[in-house]
Amino acid sequence: MNANLTTDRPTFVTHLECSMTGERYDADTVHGLSRVGRPLLVRYDLDAVRANLPRPMLEARPTDLWRWRELLPVRRTDNVVSLGEIETPLIPIPKSAGGGNVLIKDEGRLPTGSFKARGLVMAVAMAKELGITRIAMPTNGNAGAALAAYASRVGIETIVFCPEDTPEVNVREIAMQGARVYRVNGLIDDCGAIVGKGAAEGRWFDLSTLKEPYRIEGKKTMGLELAAQLGWQLPDAIFYPTGGGTGLIGMWKAFDELERLGWIGAKRPRMYAVQASGCAPIVRAFEAGEDHAERWEDAHTVAAGIRVPRAVGDFLILRAVRDSGGKAVGVGDPAILKAVEECARADGLLLCPEGGATLAAYREALRTGEVDEDERVVLFNCATGLKYPMPEAPNWLDRHGSIDFDAL
Ligand SMILES: *Cc1c(COP(=O)(O)O)cnc(C)c1O
C-alpha cells in the first residue's frame, strides 16, 4: 500500500484563524464560519514543519495528495480516506493555445472526475476525525459527487441539494455513490439556504464551500503540487475558473506556506479569476474596485461549476487577485464552447466548460497583450470533459447497403 497512507506522521496544526479579523479559534473542535460569518483558515507551526520535513524527504515520497501530510490538518492516519488522489498532469496544448507557453493542469483525472475530490477528501477526513455523522451540502454537481463518494466510504450520511437544472449525470452519480440527493427550484445559494436552515436546527453539519475550514486545505494541494511539478518555480500566471474561489484562495495560501518553508521565493504568479460573463460577480467587484461582491442576479452559463452568484470568500479572492497583479475576467458562453471544441479537435484534450473558460480567457489575454507569448502559464481544467453534454455525432452507415468509401 502507498506509504503516504500508512505511516503515522506528526501533524503541525496550531490553531484556526478568522480570515477577516485574525481572531484565533482552537483546532480539534468542530467549526463552521467565524463569529463574523467569514471563512476560517488553518494555521500550522511552519518552523516545526521545516525542521521535520526536509524537502528531499518530501520529494522521495509517492507523488499523491497525501504526500503533503505535514501541511494538512488530519491528525490520525486512521482518519485518512482515499480513492487514489493522484498528482494531476500538466499537459501542453500547443495548437489551441494560440502560440503561447501554456500547460493545462488536468484535474479531471482525480477520483469522481473533478478537483472537488481534493477539497472533499480533506473535509470528509476531518469530519470523521471530529466525529461528525451527518453532512448536508449544496452543489452544482461535482462537489456533491465527491462528497457522496468519500462520505459513503467512511460511513457518514449525506444529504445533497442541487439546482434543478444540474446536469443529469451529476445528480445520478451523487445518488449512485450513496447520498440522498434533491433537485431544488433555485440556484446554488438557494440550496445553501436550505442547508443552513437544517444546520441551524441541528439536523446536520453544513459542508458548504468555505463554510467549514478544511476544503480549502485540500484544494491548497493544487498550489503545493504545482510548485513541486515545476521544480519549485511558480508559473508567471495562473488562470482559474472561479465559482466559490476555494481553489484560488487555497493556492494563494499554499504559496505563502511554501515561501515560509523556504521552498520557493517571493515571486508569485499573476492570478486570473475567470468567470462566465453570465455570472461574474467577482469581475464586477474587481472592476469597481470593491472589496466585496454583490449577488449576481439571473445567473446563467453553460459552465455550471462557476455559476455561483455569491461567494462567502469574495474578499479573499479579490485580495489574492489584486496582490498578485492579476485580474478578474469574464468570458461568454460562445467563447467557452469554442475553446472546448478547438482544444479537443486540435490537441486531443477534452476540457470541461469551466476549463474551456480559462482557455478562452487566456487567448483573449494573449490577444490584448495582458500575457506575453513566452510567459509560462497554467490553466486549470477542473473536471473531465466526459461528464458534460457534447455536440451530436449523427453519421450513420447501413452495412447492408453499398458503401461509398471515398466519401467516408
Ligand atoms: C467547483 C468547480 C469550479 C469552481 O471551483 P471553486 O474553487 O469553487 O471556485 C470550477 N470548475 C468545475 C468543473 C467545478 O466543479
PDB file of N, CA and C and ligand atoms in Angstrom, residues 114-116 141-143 209 215 219 222 240-248 304-306 308 317 352 354-355 381-383 388, ligand 1:
ATOM      1  N   SER A 114     -13.290  15.163 -10.834  1.00  0.00           N
ATOM      2  CA  SER A 114     -13.108  16.615 -10.713  1.00  0.00           C
ATOM      3  C   SER A 114     -12.230  16.942  -9.515  1.00  0.00           C
ATOM      4  N   PHE A 115     -11.739  18.183  -9.501  1.00  0.00           N
ATOM      5  CA  PHE A 115     -10.874  18.610  -8.388  1.00  0.00           C
ATOM      6  C   PHE A 115     -11.643  18.840  -7.101  1.00  0.00           C
ATOM      7  N   LYS A 116     -12.969  18.686  -7.150  1.00  0.00           N
ATOM      8  CA  LYS A 116     -13.716  18.747  -5.901  1.00  0.00           C
ATOM      9  C   LYS A 116     -13.254  17.623  -4.969  1.00  0.00           C
ATOM     10  N   GLY A 141     -22.963  20.119  -8.717  1.00  0.00           N
ATOM     11  CA  GLY A 141     -22.766  18.782  -9.282  1.00  0.00           C
ATOM     12  C   GLY A 141     -21.519  18.085  -8.791  1.00  0.00           C
ATOM     13  N   ASN A 142     -20.354  18.619  -9.145  1.00  0.00           N
ATOM     14  CA  ASN A 142     -19.120  17.891  -8.866  1.00  0.00           C
ATOM     15  C   ASN A 142     -18.791  17.763  -7.381  1.00  0.00           C
ATOM     16  N   ALA A 143     -19.090  18.802  -6.613  1.00  0.00           N
ATOM     17  CA  ALA A 143     -18.799  18.736  -5.184  1.00  0.00           C
ATOM     18  C   ALA A 143     -19.671  17.669  -4.522  1.00  0.00           C
ATOM     19  N   THR A 209     -19.042  25.141   0.651  1.00  0.00           N
ATOM     20  CA  THR A 209     -17.672  25.562   0.399  1.00  0.00           C
ATOM     21  C   THR A 209     -17.314  26.801   1.220  1.00  0.00           C
ATOM     22  N   ARG A 215     -11.990  22.180   3.397  1.00  0.00           N
ATOM     23  CA  ARG A 215     -11.957  22.038   1.931  1.00  0.00           C
ATOM     24  C   ARG A 215     -10.834  22.863   1.338  1.00  0.00           C
ATOM     25  N   LYS A 219      -7.875  21.795  -1.286  1.00  0.00           N
ATOM     26  CA  LYS A 219      -7.650  22.490  -2.567  1.00  0.00           C
ATOM     27  C   LYS A 219      -6.277  23.152  -2.616  1.00  0.00           C
ATOM     28  N   MET A 222      -3.333  21.886  -4.758  1.00  0.00           N
ATOM     29  CA  MET A 222      -3.082  22.259  -6.164  1.00  0.00           C
ATOM     30  C   MET A 222      -1.862  23.163  -6.257  1.00  0.00           C
ATOM     31  N   TYR A 240      -7.711  30.575 -13.340  1.00  0.00           N
ATOM     32  CA  TYR A 240      -8.504  29.673 -12.502  1.00  0.00           C
ATOM     33  C   TYR A 240      -9.994  29.960 -12.679  1.00  0.00           C
ATOM     34  N   PRO A 241     -10.785  28.944 -13.027  1.00  0.00           N
ATOM     35  CA  PRO A 241     -12.233  29.161 -13.189  1.00  0.00           C
ATOM     36  C   PRO A 241     -12.861  29.330 -11.814  1.00  0.00           C
ATOM     37  N   THR A 242     -13.397  30.492 -11.548  1.00  0.00           N
ATOM     38  CA  THR A 242     -13.734  30.872 -10.184  1.00  0.00           C
ATOM     39  C   THR A 242     -15.231  30.870  -9.915  1.00  0.00           C
ATOM     40  N   GLY A 243     -15.640  29.963  -9.033  1.00  0.00           N
ATOM     41  CA  GLY A 243     -17.011  29.957  -8.536  1.00  0.00           C
ATOM     42  C   GLY A 243     -16.962  30.489  -7.114  1.00  0.00           C
ATOM     43  N   GLY A 244     -16.884  29.547  -6.142  1.00  0.00           N
ATOM     44  CA  GLY A 244     -16.670  29.933  -4.748  1.00  0.00           C
ATOM     45  C   GLY A 244     -15.251  30.405  -4.503  1.00  0.00           C
ATOM     46  N   GLY A 245     -14.349  30.043  -5.391  1.00  0.00           N
ATOM     47  CA  GLY A 245     -12.969  30.527  -5.294  1.00  0.00           C
ATOM     48  C   GLY A 245     -12.069  29.749  -4.353  1.00  0.00           C
ATOM     49  N   THR A 246     -12.583  28.607  -3.849  1.00  0.00           N
ATOM     50  CA  THR A 246     -11.812  27.833  -2.872  1.00  0.00           C
ATOM     51  C   THR A 246     -10.406  27.492  -3.364  1.00  0.00           C
ATOM     52  N   GLY A 247     -10.308  27.113  -4.627  1.00  0.00           N
ATOM     53  CA  GLY A 247      -9.015  26.698  -5.163  1.00  0.00           C
ATOM     54  C   GLY A 247      -8.049  27.865  -5.292  1.00  0.00           C
ATOM     55  N   LEU A 248      -8.551  28.992  -5.712  1.00  0.00           N
ATOM     56  CA  LEU A 248      -7.686  30.171  -5.863  1.00  0.00           C
ATOM     57  C   LEU A 248      -7.181  30.628  -4.489  1.00  0.00           C
ATOM     58  N   ALA A 304     -21.526  25.246 -15.429  1.00  0.00           N
ATOM     59  CA  ALA A 304     -22.296  25.180 -14.179  1.00  0.00           C
ATOM     60  C   ALA A 304     -21.407  25.291 -12.934  1.00  0.00           C
ATOM     61  N   GLY A 305     -20.189  24.787 -13.012  1.00  0.00           N
ATOM     62  CA  GLY A 305     -19.297  24.794 -11.843  1.00  0.00           C
ATOM     63  C   GLY A 305     -18.922  26.194 -11.382  1.00  0.00           C
ATOM     64  N   ILE A 306     -19.029  27.165 -12.280  1.00  0.00           N
ATOM     65  CA  ILE A 306     -18.704  28.541 -11.882  1.00  0.00           C
ATOM     66  C   ILE A 306     -19.959  29.428 -11.888  1.00  0.00           C
ATOM     67  N   VAL A 308     -21.931  30.634  -9.637  1.00  0.00           N
ATOM     68  CA  VAL A 308     -22.041  30.901  -8.205  1.00  0.00           C
ATOM     69  C   VAL A 308     -22.307  32.396  -8.045  1.00  0.00           C
ATOM     70  N   ILE A 317     -10.762  36.172  -2.525  1.00  0.00           N
ATOM     71  CA  ILE A 317     -10.467  36.039  -3.962  1.00  0.00           C
ATOM     72  C   ILE A 317      -9.927  37.362  -4.493  1.00  0.00           C
ATOM     73  N   CYS A 352     -13.567  20.385 -19.618  1.00  0.00           N
ATOM     74  CA  CYS A 352     -14.914  20.717 -19.163  1.00  0.00           C
ATOM     75  C   CYS A 352     -15.174  22.181 -19.554  1.00  0.00           C
ATOM     76  N   GLU A 354     -15.766  24.752 -17.784  1.00  0.00           N
ATOM     77  CA  GLU A 354     -15.037  25.680 -16.909  1.00  0.00           C
ATOM     78  C   GLU A 354     -13.571  25.765 -17.327  1.00  0.00           C
ATOM     79  N   GLY A 355     -13.014  24.617 -17.724  1.00  0.00           N
ATOM     80  CA  GLY A 355     -11.647  24.601 -18.245  1.00  0.00           C
ATOM     81  C   GLY A 355     -11.581  25.365 -19.560  1.00  0.00           C
ATOM     82  N   ASN A 381      -8.011  22.881 -15.762  1.00  0.00           N
ATOM     83  CA  ASN A 381      -9.188  22.143 -16.220  1.00  0.00           C
ATOM     84  C   ASN A 381      -9.654  21.307 -15.041  1.00  0.00           C
ATOM     85  N   CYS A 382     -10.819  21.649 -14.493  1.00  0.00           N
ATOM     86  CA  CYS A 382     -11.165  21.174 -13.160  1.00  0.00           C
ATOM     87  C   CYS A 382     -11.982  19.903 -13.135  1.00  0.00           C
ATOM     88  N   ALA A 383     -12.448  19.458 -14.296  1.00  0.00           N
ATOM     89  CA  ALA A 383     -13.232  18.217 -14.331  1.00  0.00           C
ATOM     90  C   ALA A 383     -13.037  17.565 -15.692  1.00  0.00           C
ATOM     91  N   TYR A 388     -19.854  16.112 -19.475  1.00  0.00           N
ATOM     92  CA  TYR A 388     -20.670  17.211 -19.996  1.00  0.00           C
ATOM     93  C   TYR A 388     -21.272  16.866 -21.355  1.00  0.00           C
TER      94      TYR A 388
HETATM   95  C1  LIG B   1     -16.486  23.789  -8.483  1.00  0.00           C
HETATM   96  C2  LIG B   1     -15.930  23.932  -9.824  1.00  0.00           C
HETATM   97  C3  LIG B   1     -15.257  25.100 -10.184  1.00  0.00           C
HETATM   98  C4  LIG B   1     -15.090  26.268  -9.274  1.00  0.00           C
HETATM   99  O1  LIG B   1     -14.202  25.988  -8.214  1.00  0.00           O
HETATM  100  P1  LIG B   1     -14.113  26.933  -6.943  1.00  0.00           P
HETATM  101  O2  LIG B   1     -12.802  26.615  -6.317  1.00  0.00           O
HETATM  102  O3  LIG B   1     -15.274  26.614  -6.068  1.00  0.00           O
HETATM  103  O4  LIG B   1     -14.160  28.347  -7.418  1.00  0.00           O
HETATM  104  C5  LIG B   1     -14.733  25.154 -11.472  1.00  0.00           C
HETATM  105  N1  LIG B   1     -14.866  24.138 -12.336  1.00  0.00           N
HETATM  106  C6  LIG B   1     -15.501  22.994 -12.017  1.00  0.00           C
HETATM  107  C7  LIG B   1     -15.603  21.902 -13.017  1.00  0.00           C
HETATM  108  C8  LIG B   1     -16.060  22.842 -10.745  1.00  0.00           C
HETATM  109  O5  LIG B   1     -16.696  21.706 -10.431  1.00  0.00           O
END
